[in-house]
Amino acid sequence: MSERSYAWPEGHWDWYQHLAFKHGVRAGEMVFVGGQVDKTPAGEPLRAYDLASQTEVVIRHIDTVLKEFGAGLGHAVKLIAFYANDGRVDEAAFLERIGHHVLSHTGTSERAGPAITLVPLPCLALPGMMVEIEAIAMLGDEGEQRERIPANPPELPPMPQPFSHGIRCGDHIWTSAQPTLSPGSRIQHPGDLIAQTDVAMTHLKQILEAFGADLNDTVNLRTWYGGDGTREAWERAARQRAAYFTVPGPAVSALPAPSLPEGNMTRIDAWAMRGANGSRLTRTYANIRDAWQWPLDLPQVAGLQCGDMVFVGQQVALNAKGQPIAPGDLMEQTRRAMTSTRTVLASFGLTLDDMVKQNSFYQGEADPETIVNNQRYRSSFYTEPAGASTGVPLPSFPLEGLMVSVETVAMARH
């Protein structure tokens, strides 16, 4: 069953205004935790500009939300950490710090996940906010620990404890974002987006193969790349990634990340689904008339369903010829993205209220007014209680004129 339960721990931090989104949602064996930050119950940021202190608090918040479902960080299978980096953050040390705090809550040093993705950005939603981390966990019907199988191919650089390059739980496989490092942790092909895309995709292939899966089992692919908001940068990388998939491919999100460490041009992670018995799982694809299109033929889909899971790739304000609609108008582009999301979900017989996790990336800086307006408007599309949400500002998007990108995971109810 995929009936919902929601979490809002007593005294937990809040937004500046009331929203339909909740901090966590459980549907069946899946738990989604929205982006956790260090704020007061009134929505004011705490420990401004202190990455180390905020990281400790945010990891504790994730554990607190998971405990509302009888779980904890020991059940986590995937973390995504957005953090502000002006070039002075030692990313390896930051990753180790996250791992240290995770271990402090799990009480174990087992190498059994979770997978993790780090996304460095110029800033987060509010001044002084340094880190926002979201999570996915899996647990049994009675809250018991599901078997988790890690994969750490020797061809890849080692991960600090307790993280794994890949983790399998049931039919689901998550990978950590693959930067382009050698086993000795050296950057391969520094500054070369195309060569690094090949390295990252090869790493993903090796991880999936360790589970008896392959790239065509991918249901959701996320890419961060060194780009300047121009079509040229997006298109070159998109073509290179596309070469690794047959048609139809996965749901995809690809966004520029100008704060990647020096020499790094991309990092890519995958969510794949393959039967625990090794069987290829059936999937269906969104069938939409008069849909918007990218200005390039790619083997990615607007949405796909595999089992109870429905993945909606990034929705943006483009027309059927791949041209931006309402350039410069964040609210109108948000409306377009949300309307497109609703249309994709409807093709599977679902509504926006079947959403369990949504990420909204919007053009902006660390500005309360922008995030408040964006959150309030997106929230208006949902019936309360709604699933978990993360909102992150970006300086640019894949194509000139775009200002927002929305990606969604939903689950069918029975």
Short mmCIF file of N, CA, C and O in Angstrom, two decimals, residues 216-338:
data_model
loop_
_atom_site.label_atom_id
_atom_site.label_comp_id
_atom_site.label_asym_id
_atom_site.label_seq_id
_atom_site.Cartn_x
_atom_site.Cartn_y
_atom_site.Cartn_z
N ASN A 216 20.25 1.45 -18.70
CA ASN A 216 18.86 1.48 -19.16
C ASN A 216 17.86 1.12 -18.07
O ASN A 216 16.65 1.15 -18.30
N ASP A 217 18.36 0.78 -16.86
CA ASP A 217 17.49 0.62 -15.70
C ASP A 217 17.29 1.95 -14.97
O ASP A 217 16.51 2.02 -14.02
N THR A 218 17.97 3.00 -15.42
CA THR A 218 17.86 4.30 -14.79
C THR A 218 16.45 4.86 -14.99
O THR A 218 15.93 4.88 -16.10
N VAL A 219 15.86 5.32 -13.90
CA VAL A 219 14.55 5.96 -13.99
C VAL A 219 14.66 7.47 -13.81
O VAL A 219 13.78 8.21 -14.26
N ASN A 220 15.71 7.92 -13.16
CA ASN A 220 15.88 9.35 -12.91
C ASN A 220 17.38 9.67 -12.92
O ASN A 220 18.14 9.09 -12.14
N LEU A 221 17.77 10.57 -13.78
CA LEU A 221 19.17 10.96 -13.92
C LEU A 221 19.28 12.45 -13.61
O LEU A 221 18.56 13.27 -14.19
N ARG A 222 20.18 12.81 -12.70
CA ARG A 222 20.41 14.20 -12.35
C ARG A 222 21.83 14.60 -12.68
O ARG A 222 22.77 13.88 -12.32
N THR A 223 21.96 15.72 -13.34
CA THR A 223 23.27 16.19 -13.77
C THR A 223 23.47 17.63 -13.33
O THR A 223 22.58 18.47 -13.47
N TRP A 224 24.65 17.90 -12.81
CA TRP A 224 25.10 19.26 -12.52
C TRP A 224 26.34 19.49 -13.36
O TRP A 224 27.24 18.64 -13.39
N TYR A 225 26.40 20.58 -14.06
CA TYR A 225 27.53 20.78 -14.96
C TYR A 225 28.01 22.23 -14.89
O TYR A 225 27.27 23.16 -14.55
N GLY A 226 29.28 22.41 -15.22
CA GLY A 226 29.87 23.74 -15.25
C GLY A 226 29.37 24.47 -16.48
O GLY A 226 29.85 24.21 -17.59
N GLY A 227 28.39 25.34 -16.29
CA GLY A 227 27.79 26.03 -17.43
C GLY A 227 27.51 27.47 -17.10
O GLY A 227 27.50 27.88 -15.94
N ASP A 228 27.24 28.24 -18.13
CA ASP A 228 27.02 29.68 -17.98
C ASP A 228 25.62 30.09 -18.39
O ASP A 228 25.35 31.27 -18.66
N GLY A 229 24.70 29.12 -18.47
CA GLY A 229 23.34 29.45 -18.87
C GLY A 229 23.14 29.60 -20.36
O GLY A 229 22.12 30.13 -20.80
N THR A 230 24.09 29.11 -21.14
CA THR A 230 23.95 29.18 -22.59
C THR A 230 23.57 27.82 -23.16
O THR A 230 23.90 26.78 -22.58
N ARG A 231 22.91 27.85 -24.30
CA ARG A 231 22.51 26.61 -24.94
C ARG A 231 23.72 25.76 -25.31
O ARG A 231 23.68 24.54 -25.20
N GLU A 232 24.81 26.39 -25.71
CA GLU A 232 25.98 25.64 -26.16
C GLU A 232 26.48 24.70 -25.08
O GLU A 232 26.74 23.51 -25.33
N ALA A 233 26.63 25.21 -23.83
CA ALA A 233 27.14 24.37 -22.75
C ALA A 233 26.18 23.23 -22.44
O ALA A 233 26.58 22.08 -22.26
N TRP A 234 24.88 23.55 -22.37
CA TRP A 234 23.89 22.52 -22.08
C TRP A 234 23.85 21.47 -23.18
O TRP A 234 23.84 20.26 -22.92
N GLU A 235 23.84 21.89 -24.44
CA GLU A 235 23.66 20.97 -25.55
C GLU A 235 24.82 20.00 -25.69
O GLU A 235 24.61 18.80 -25.93
N ARG A 236 26.02 20.48 -25.54
CA ARG A 236 27.19 19.60 -25.68
C ARG A 236 27.14 18.47 -24.67
O ARG A 236 27.34 17.29 -25.01
N ALA A 237 26.87 18.80 -23.42
CA ALA A 237 26.82 17.78 -22.38
C ALA A 237 25.60 16.88 -22.56
O ALA A 237 25.68 15.66 -22.34
N ALA A 238 24.47 17.46 -22.96
CA ALA A 238 23.24 16.67 -23.13
C ALA A 238 23.42 15.63 -24.23
O ALA A 238 22.98 14.48 -24.10
N ARG A 239 24.06 16.02 -25.33
CA ARG A 239 24.31 15.05 -26.41
C ARG A 239 25.21 13.91 -25.93
O ARG A 239 24.99 12.74 -26.28
N GLN A 240 26.21 14.26 -25.14
CA GLN A 240 27.15 13.24 -24.69
C GLN A 240 26.47 12.24 -23.75
O GLN A 240 26.67 11.03 -23.86
N ARG A 241 25.65 12.75 -22.83
CA ARG A 241 24.92 11.85 -21.93
C ARG A 241 23.94 10.98 -22.70
O ARG A 241 23.77 9.79 -22.41
N ALA A 242 23.29 11.58 -23.70
CA ALA A 242 22.26 10.87 -24.46
C ALA A 242 22.82 9.63 -25.14
O ALA A 242 22.11 8.64 -25.34
N ALA A 243 24.10 9.66 -25.51
CA ALA A 243 24.71 8.55 -26.22
C ALA A 243 24.73 7.27 -25.39
O ALA A 243 24.92 6.17 -25.93
N TYR A 244 24.52 7.38 -24.09
CA TYR A 244 24.59 6.22 -23.21
C TYR A 244 23.24 5.53 -23.01
O TYR A 244 23.16 4.52 -22.32
N PHE A 245 22.17 6.08 -23.60
CA PHE A 245 20.83 5.54 -23.37
C PHE A 245 20.15 5.17 -24.68
O PHE A 245 20.41 5.78 -25.72
N THR A 246 19.29 4.17 -24.61
CA THR A 246 18.42 3.86 -25.72
C THR A 246 17.12 4.64 -25.54
O THR A 246 16.84 5.18 -24.47
N VAL A 247 16.32 4.70 -26.60
CA VAL A 247 15.05 5.42 -26.55
C VAL A 247 13.93 4.44 -26.19
O VAL A 247 13.87 3.35 -26.76
N PRO A 248 13.02 4.75 -25.27
CA PRO A 248 12.99 5.95 -24.43
C PRO A 248 13.92 5.82 -23.24
O PRO A 248 14.13 4.73 -22.72
N GLY A 249 14.47 6.93 -22.81
CA GLY A 249 15.40 6.93 -21.70
C GLY A 249 14.75 7.29 -20.38
O GLY A 249 13.53 7.16 -20.22
N PRO A 250 15.53 7.77 -19.42
CA PRO A 250 14.98 8.11 -18.10
C PRO A 250 14.41 9.51 -18.06
O PRO A 250 14.55 10.30 -19.00
N ALA A 251 13.77 9.84 -16.94
CA ALA A 251 13.46 11.23 -16.63
C ALA A 251 14.77 11.90 -16.24
O ALA A 251 15.61 11.29 -15.57
N VAL A 252 14.95 13.14 -16.67
CA VAL A 252 16.26 13.80 -16.53
C VAL A 252 16.10 15.20 -15.96
O VAL A 252 15.13 15.90 -16.25
N SER A 253 17.05 15.59 -15.15
CA SER A 253 17.21 16.98 -14.73
C SER A 253 18.67 17.35 -14.94
O SER A 253 19.56 16.62 -14.49
N ALA A 254 18.93 18.45 -15.63
CA ALA A 254 20.30 18.91 -15.89
C ALA A 254 20.35 20.41 -15.64
O ALA A 254 19.61 21.18 -16.26
N LEU A 255 21.23 20.83 -14.74
CA LEU A 255 21.29 22.23 -14.34
C LEU A 255 22.73 22.69 -14.18
O LEU A 255 23.59 21.91 -13.76
N PRO A 256 23.00 23.96 -14.50
CA PRO A 256 24.36 24.49 -14.32
C PRO A 256 24.70 24.64 -12.84
O PRO A 256 23.86 25.00 -12.02
N ALA A 257 25.95 24.37 -12.51
CA ALA A 257 26.47 24.53 -11.15
C ALA A 257 27.81 25.25 -11.24
O ALA A 257 28.86 24.61 -11.32
N PRO A 258 27.81 26.58 -11.24
CA PRO A 258 29.04 27.33 -11.46
C PRO A 258 30.05 27.25 -10.32
O PRO A 258 31.18 27.69 -10.48
N SER A 259 29.66 26.68 -9.16
CA SER A 259 30.57 26.62 -8.02
C SER A 259 31.23 25.27 -7.84
O SER A 259 31.77 24.98 -6.77
N LEU A 260 31.20 24.41 -8.88
CA LEU A 260 31.93 23.15 -8.78
C LEU A 260 33.40 23.44 -8.52
O LEU A 260 33.94 24.44 -8.98
N PRO A 261 34.07 22.57 -7.73
CA PRO A 261 35.48 22.80 -7.42
C PRO A 261 36.31 22.97 -8.70
O PRO A 261 35.97 22.42 -9.75
N GLU A 262 37.39 23.71 -8.58
CA GLU A 262 38.22 24.03 -9.74
C GLU A 262 38.62 22.78 -10.52
O GLU A 262 39.08 21.80 -9.95
N GLY A 263 38.41 22.82 -11.83
CA GLY A 263 38.74 21.71 -12.70
C GLY A 263 37.60 20.74 -12.90
O GLY A 263 37.57 19.99 -13.87
N ASN A 264 36.61 20.74 -11.97
CA ASN A 264 35.44 19.86 -12.09
C ASN A 264 34.41 20.51 -13.01
O ASN A 264 34.06 21.68 -12.83
N MET A 265 33.91 19.75 -13.96
CA MET A 265 32.93 20.28 -14.91
C MET A 265 31.57 19.61 -14.81
O MET A 265 30.59 20.11 -15.36
N THR A 266 31.48 18.49 -14.13
CA THR A 266 30.18 17.83 -14.02
C THR A 266 30.20 16.83 -12.89
O THR A 266 31.27 16.35 -12.47
N ARG A 267 29.02 16.51 -12.41
CA ARG A 267 28.78 15.35 -11.54
C ARG A 267 27.36 14.88 -11.81
O ARG A 267 26.44 15.68 -12.03
N ILE A 268 27.20 13.57 -11.83
CA ILE A 268 25.94 12.95 -12.27
C ILE A 268 25.57 11.84 -11.31
O ILE A 268 26.44 11.05 -10.90
N ASP A 269 24.29 11.77 -10.93
CA ASP A 269 23.85 10.62 -10.13
C ASP A 269 22.63 9.98 -10.79
O ASP A 269 22.01 10.56 -11.68
N ALA A 270 22.32 8.77 -10.34
CA ALA A 270 21.23 8.01 -10.94
C ALA A 270 20.41 7.32 -9.87
O ALA A 270 20.92 6.90 -8.83
N TRP A 271 19.13 7.21 -10.15
CA TRP A 271 18.21 6.35 -9.42
C TRP A 271 17.75 5.33 -10.44
O TRP A 271 17.20 5.67 -11.49
N ALA A 272 18.02 4.07 -10.16
CA ALA A 272 17.66 2.99 -11.08
C ALA A 272 16.72 2.03 -10.38
O ALA A 272 16.67 1.96 -9.14
N MET A 273 15.97 1.26 -11.16
CA MET A 273 15.10 0.23 -10.61
C MET A 273 15.28 -1.05 -11.43
O MET A 273 15.14 -1.04 -12.65
N ARG A 274 15.62 -2.10 -10.72
CA ARG A 274 15.80 -3.43 -11.32
C ARG A 274 15.29 -4.45 -10.32
O ARG A 274 15.55 -4.33 -9.11
N GLY A 275 14.56 -5.44 -10.78
CA GLY A 275 14.02 -6.44 -9.87
C GLY A 275 15.09 -7.07 -9.01
O GLY A 275 16.21 -7.32 -9.47
N ALA A 276 14.76 -7.31 -7.74
CA ALA A 276 15.73 -7.93 -6.84
C ALA A 276 16.17 -9.30 -7.36
O ALA A 276 17.26 -9.78 -7.02
N ASN A 277 15.33 -9.94 -8.19
CA ASN A 277 15.69 -11.23 -8.80
C ASN A 277 16.45 -11.06 -10.11
O ASN A 277 16.70 -12.03 -10.83
N GLY A 278 16.79 -9.81 -10.45
CA GLY A 278 17.54 -9.54 -11.66
C GLY A 278 16.69 -9.23 -12.88
O GLY A 278 17.24 -8.96 -13.96
N SER A 279 15.37 -9.27 -12.73
CA SER A 279 14.50 -9.05 -13.88
C SER A 279 14.41 -7.57 -14.24
O SER A 279 14.50 -6.69 -13.38
N ARG A 280 14.23 -7.30 -15.52
CA ARG A 280 13.99 -5.94 -15.98
C ARG A 280 12.54 -5.57 -15.63
O ARG A 280 11.61 -6.32 -15.94
N LEU A 281 12.34 -4.43 -14.99
CA LEU A 281 11.01 -4.03 -14.54
C LEU A 281 10.27 -3.29 -15.65
O LEU A 281 10.85 -2.50 -16.39
N THR A 282 8.97 -3.55 -15.73
CA THR A 282 8.14 -2.88 -16.72
C THR A 282 7.98 -1.41 -16.36
O THR A 282 7.83 -1.05 -15.20
N ARG A 283 8.02 -0.57 -17.37
CA ARG A 283 7.75 0.85 -17.15
C ARG A 283 6.86 1.38 -18.25
O ARG A 283 6.86 0.87 -19.37
N THR A 284 6.09 2.38 -17.91
CA THR A 284 5.25 3.07 -18.89
C THR A 284 5.67 4.53 -18.94
O THR A 284 6.23 5.06 -17.97
N TYR A 285 5.38 5.18 -20.06
CA TYR A 285 5.87 6.53 -20.29
C TYR A 285 4.73 7.50 -20.52
O TYR A 285 3.67 7.12 -21.03
N ALA A 286 4.97 8.74 -20.14
CA ALA A 286 3.96 9.78 -20.33
C ALA A 286 3.65 9.94 -21.82
O ALA A 286 4.57 10.01 -22.65
N ASN A 287 2.38 10.01 -22.14
CA ASN A 287 1.94 10.21 -23.51
C ASN A 287 1.15 11.52 -23.55
O ASN A 287 -0.01 11.57 -23.16
N ILE A 288 1.82 12.58 -24.00
CA ILE A 288 1.24 13.92 -23.92
C ILE A 288 1.20 14.55 -25.30
O ILE A 288 2.22 14.56 -26.01
N ARG A 289 0.07 15.08 -25.65
CA ARG A 289 -0.04 15.82 -26.91
C ARG A 289 0.32 17.28 -26.69
O ARG A 289 0.10 17.85 -25.62
N ASP A 290 0.86 17.89 -27.71
CA ASP A 290 1.17 19.32 -27.69
C ASP A 290 2.05 19.70 -26.50
O ASP A 290 1.87 20.73 -25.86
N ALA A 291 3.01 18.84 -26.20
CA ALA A 291 3.90 19.10 -25.07
C ALA A 291 5.02 20.06 -25.48
O ALA A 291 5.36 20.18 -26.65
N TRP A 292 5.59 20.73 -24.48
CA TRP A 292 6.78 21.52 -24.75
C TRP A 292 7.95 20.59 -25.09
O TRP A 292 7.92 19.40 -24.76
N GLN A 293 8.96 21.11 -25.73
CA GLN A 293 10.10 20.30 -26.16
C GLN A 293 11.41 21.05 -25.89
O GLN A 293 11.46 22.27 -25.93
N TRP A 294 12.46 20.28 -25.64
CA TRP A 294 13.81 20.85 -25.67
C TRP A 294 14.17 21.13 -27.14
O TRP A 294 13.66 20.44 -28.04
N PRO A 295 15.05 22.08 -27.39
CA PRO A 295 15.44 22.37 -28.79
C PRO A 295 16.47 21.37 -29.31
O PRO A 295 17.40 21.73 -30.04
N LEU A 296 16.32 20.11 -28.92
CA LEU A 296 17.26 19.06 -29.28
C LEU A 296 16.58 17.73 -29.03
O LEU A 296 15.90 17.54 -28.02
N ASP A 297 16.71 16.80 -29.96
CA ASP A 297 16.09 15.49 -29.82
C ASP A 297 16.93 14.64 -28.87
O ASP A 297 18.08 14.31 -29.18
N LEU A 298 16.35 14.28 -27.72
CA LEU A 298 17.08 13.55 -26.69
C LEU A 298 16.29 12.33 -26.26
O LEU A 298 15.05 12.34 -26.29
N PRO A 299 16.97 11.25 -25.82
CA PRO A 299 16.28 10.04 -25.40
C PRO A 299 15.80 10.12 -23.95
O PRO A 299 15.90 9.15 -23.20
N GLN A 300 15.32 11.28 -23.52
CA GLN A 300 14.78 11.43 -22.18
C GLN A 300 13.29 11.66 -22.29
O GLN A 300 12.79 12.10 -23.33
N VAL A 301 12.57 11.38 -21.21
CA VAL A 301 11.12 11.42 -21.27
C VAL A 301 10.59 12.44 -20.27
O VAL A 301 11.24 12.77 -19.28
N ALA A 302 9.38 12.92 -20.55
CA ALA A 302 8.75 13.85 -19.62
C ALA A 302 8.44 13.18 -18.30
O ALA A 302 8.53 13.80 -17.23
N GLY A 303 8.08 11.90 -18.35
CA GLY A 303 7.78 11.17 -17.14
C GLY A 303 7.69 9.69 -17.42
O GLY A 303 7.43 9.26 -18.55
N LEU A 304 7.92 8.89 -16.39
CA LEU A 304 7.79 7.44 -16.52
C LEU A 304 7.30 6.86 -15.20
O LEU A 304 7.53 7.42 -14.13
N GLN A 305 6.63 5.71 -15.30
CA GLN A 305 6.18 4.98 -14.13
C GLN A 305 6.83 3.62 -14.10
O GLN A 305 6.89 2.91 -15.12
N CYS A 306 7.33 3.25 -12.92
CA CYS A 306 7.91 1.92 -12.71
C CYS A 306 7.39 1.46 -11.35
O CYS A 306 7.72 2.06 -10.31
N GLY A 307 6.58 0.42 -11.34
CA GLY A 307 5.92 0.03 -10.10
C GLY A 307 5.00 1.15 -9.64
O GLY A 307 4.26 1.73 -10.43
N ASP A 308 5.07 1.47 -8.35
CA ASP A 308 4.26 2.56 -7.81
C ASP A 308 4.90 3.92 -8.03
O ASP A 308 4.26 4.96 -7.78
N MET A 309 6.15 3.95 -8.47
CA MET A 309 6.90 5.21 -8.56
C MET A 309 6.66 5.90 -9.89
O MET A 309 6.69 5.25 -10.95
N VAL A 310 6.46 7.21 -9.85
CA VAL A 310 6.34 8.02 -11.06
C VAL A 310 7.38 9.14 -10.97
O VAL A 310 7.42 9.88 -9.99
N PHE A 311 8.19 9.24 -11.99
CA PHE A 311 9.27 10.23 -12.04
C PHE A 311 8.96 11.24 -13.15
O PHE A 311 8.78 10.86 -14.30
N VAL A 312 8.91 12.51 -12.77
CA VAL A 312 8.67 13.58 -13.73
C VAL A 312 9.98 14.35 -13.88
O VAL A 312 10.49 14.93 -12.92
N GLY A 313 10.54 14.31 -15.09
CA GLY A 313 11.77 15.05 -15.33
C GLY A 313 11.55 16.54 -15.20
O GLY A 313 10.42 17.02 -15.09
N GLN A 314 12.65 17.29 -15.20
CA GLN A 314 12.53 18.73 -14.98
C GLN A 314 11.57 19.36 -15.97
O GLN A 314 11.61 19.10 -17.17
N GLN A 315 10.67 20.15 -15.43
CA GLN A 315 9.69 20.87 -16.24
C GLN A 315 10.08 22.35 -16.28
O GLN A 315 10.33 22.96 -15.23
N VAL A 316 10.15 22.89 -17.48
CA VAL A 316 10.56 24.28 -17.68
C VAL A 316 9.59 24.96 -18.64
O VAL A 316 8.76 24.31 -19.28
N ALA A 317 9.71 26.27 -18.75
CA ALA A 317 8.78 27.06 -19.57
C ALA A 317 9.31 27.21 -20.99
O ALA A 317 9.83 28.25 -21.39
N LEU A 318 9.17 26.13 -21.78
CA LEU A 318 9.51 26.15 -23.19
C LEU A 318 8.25 25.83 -24.00
O LEU A 318 7.33 25.18 -23.50
N ASN A 319 8.24 26.25 -25.26
CA ASN A 319 7.12 25.90 -26.13
C ASN A 319 7.48 24.67 -26.96
O ASN A 319 8.53 24.05 -26.76
N ALA A 320 6.61 24.31 -27.90
CA ALA A 320 6.82 23.10 -28.69
C ALA A 320 8.02 23.19 -29.62
O ALA A 320 8.49 22.18 -30.14
N LYS A 321 8.57 24.40 -29.80
CA LYS A 321 9.77 24.59 -30.63
C LYS A 321 11.03 24.78 -29.79
O LYS A 321 12.09 25.09 -30.32
N GLY A 322 10.90 24.59 -28.46
CA GLY A 322 12.06 24.71 -27.60
C GLY A 322 12.46 26.14 -27.30
O GLY A 322 13.61 26.40 -26.91
N GLN A 323 11.51 27.07 -27.41
CA GLN A 323 11.80 28.47 -27.13
C GLN A 323 11.20 28.87 -25.79
O GLN A 323 10.09 28.46 -25.45
N PRO A 324 11.93 29.68 -24.98
CA PRO A 324 11.42 30.08 -23.67
C PRO A 324 10.13 30.87 -23.77
O PRO A 324 9.93 31.67 -24.69
N ILE A 325 9.26 30.62 -22.81
CA ILE A 325 8.00 31.35 -22.69
C ILE A 325 8.12 32.32 -21.52
O ILE A 325 8.65 31.98 -20.47
N ALA A 326 7.66 33.54 -21.71
CA ALA A 326 7.66 34.56 -20.66
C ALA A 326 9.04 34.76 -20.05
O ALA A 326 9.20 34.67 -18.83
N PRO A 327 10.07 35.01 -20.87
CA PRO A 327 11.41 35.24 -20.31
C PRO A 327 11.39 36.36 -19.29
O PRO A 327 10.77 37.41 -19.51
N GLY A 328 12.06 36.15 -18.16
CA GLY A 328 12.13 37.17 -17.14
C GLY A 328 10.98 37.20 -16.16
O GLY A 328 11.00 37.96 -15.19
N ASP A 329 9.96 36.37 -16.36
CA ASP A 329 8.78 36.36 -15.50
C ASP A 329 8.78 35.06 -14.68
O ASP A 329 8.31 34.02 -15.13
N LEU A 330 9.34 35.14 -13.47
CA LEU A 330 9.50 33.94 -12.64
C LEU A 330 8.15 33.30 -12.29
O LEU A 330 8.01 32.08 -12.34
N MET A 331 7.16 34.12 -11.94
CA MET A 331 5.87 33.56 -11.55
C MET A 331 5.18 32.86 -12.71
O MET A 331 4.62 31.77 -12.56
N GLU A 332 5.20 33.45 -13.89
CA GLU A 332 4.56 32.82 -15.04
C GLU A 332 5.29 31.55 -15.44
O GLU A 332 4.66 30.54 -15.78
N GLN A 333 6.61 31.57 -15.38
CA GLN A 333 7.35 30.34 -15.70
C GLN A 333 7.09 29.26 -14.65
O GLN A 333 7.02 28.07 -15.00
N THR A 334 6.95 29.66 -13.40
CA THR A 334 6.61 28.68 -12.36
C THR A 334 5.24 28.07 -12.64
O THR A 334 5.03 26.87 -12.51
N ARG A 335 4.29 28.92 -13.04
CA ARG A 335 2.95 28.41 -13.39
C ARG A 335 3.05 27.40 -14.52
O ARG A 335 2.40 26.34 -14.49
N ARG A 336 3.83 27.72 -15.53
CA ARG A 336 3.99 26.81 -16.67
C ARG A 336 4.60 25.48 -16.22
O ARG A 336 4.16 24.40 -16.64
N ALA A 337 5.63 25.55 -15.37
CA ALA A 337 6.30 24.32 -14.91
C ALA A 337 5.34 23.47 -14.07
O ALA A 337 5.30 22.23 -14.22
N MET A 338 4.57 24.10 -13.20
CA MET A 338 3.63 23.36 -12.38
C MET A 338 2.50 22.78 -13.23
O MET A 338 2.05 21.64 -13.00
#
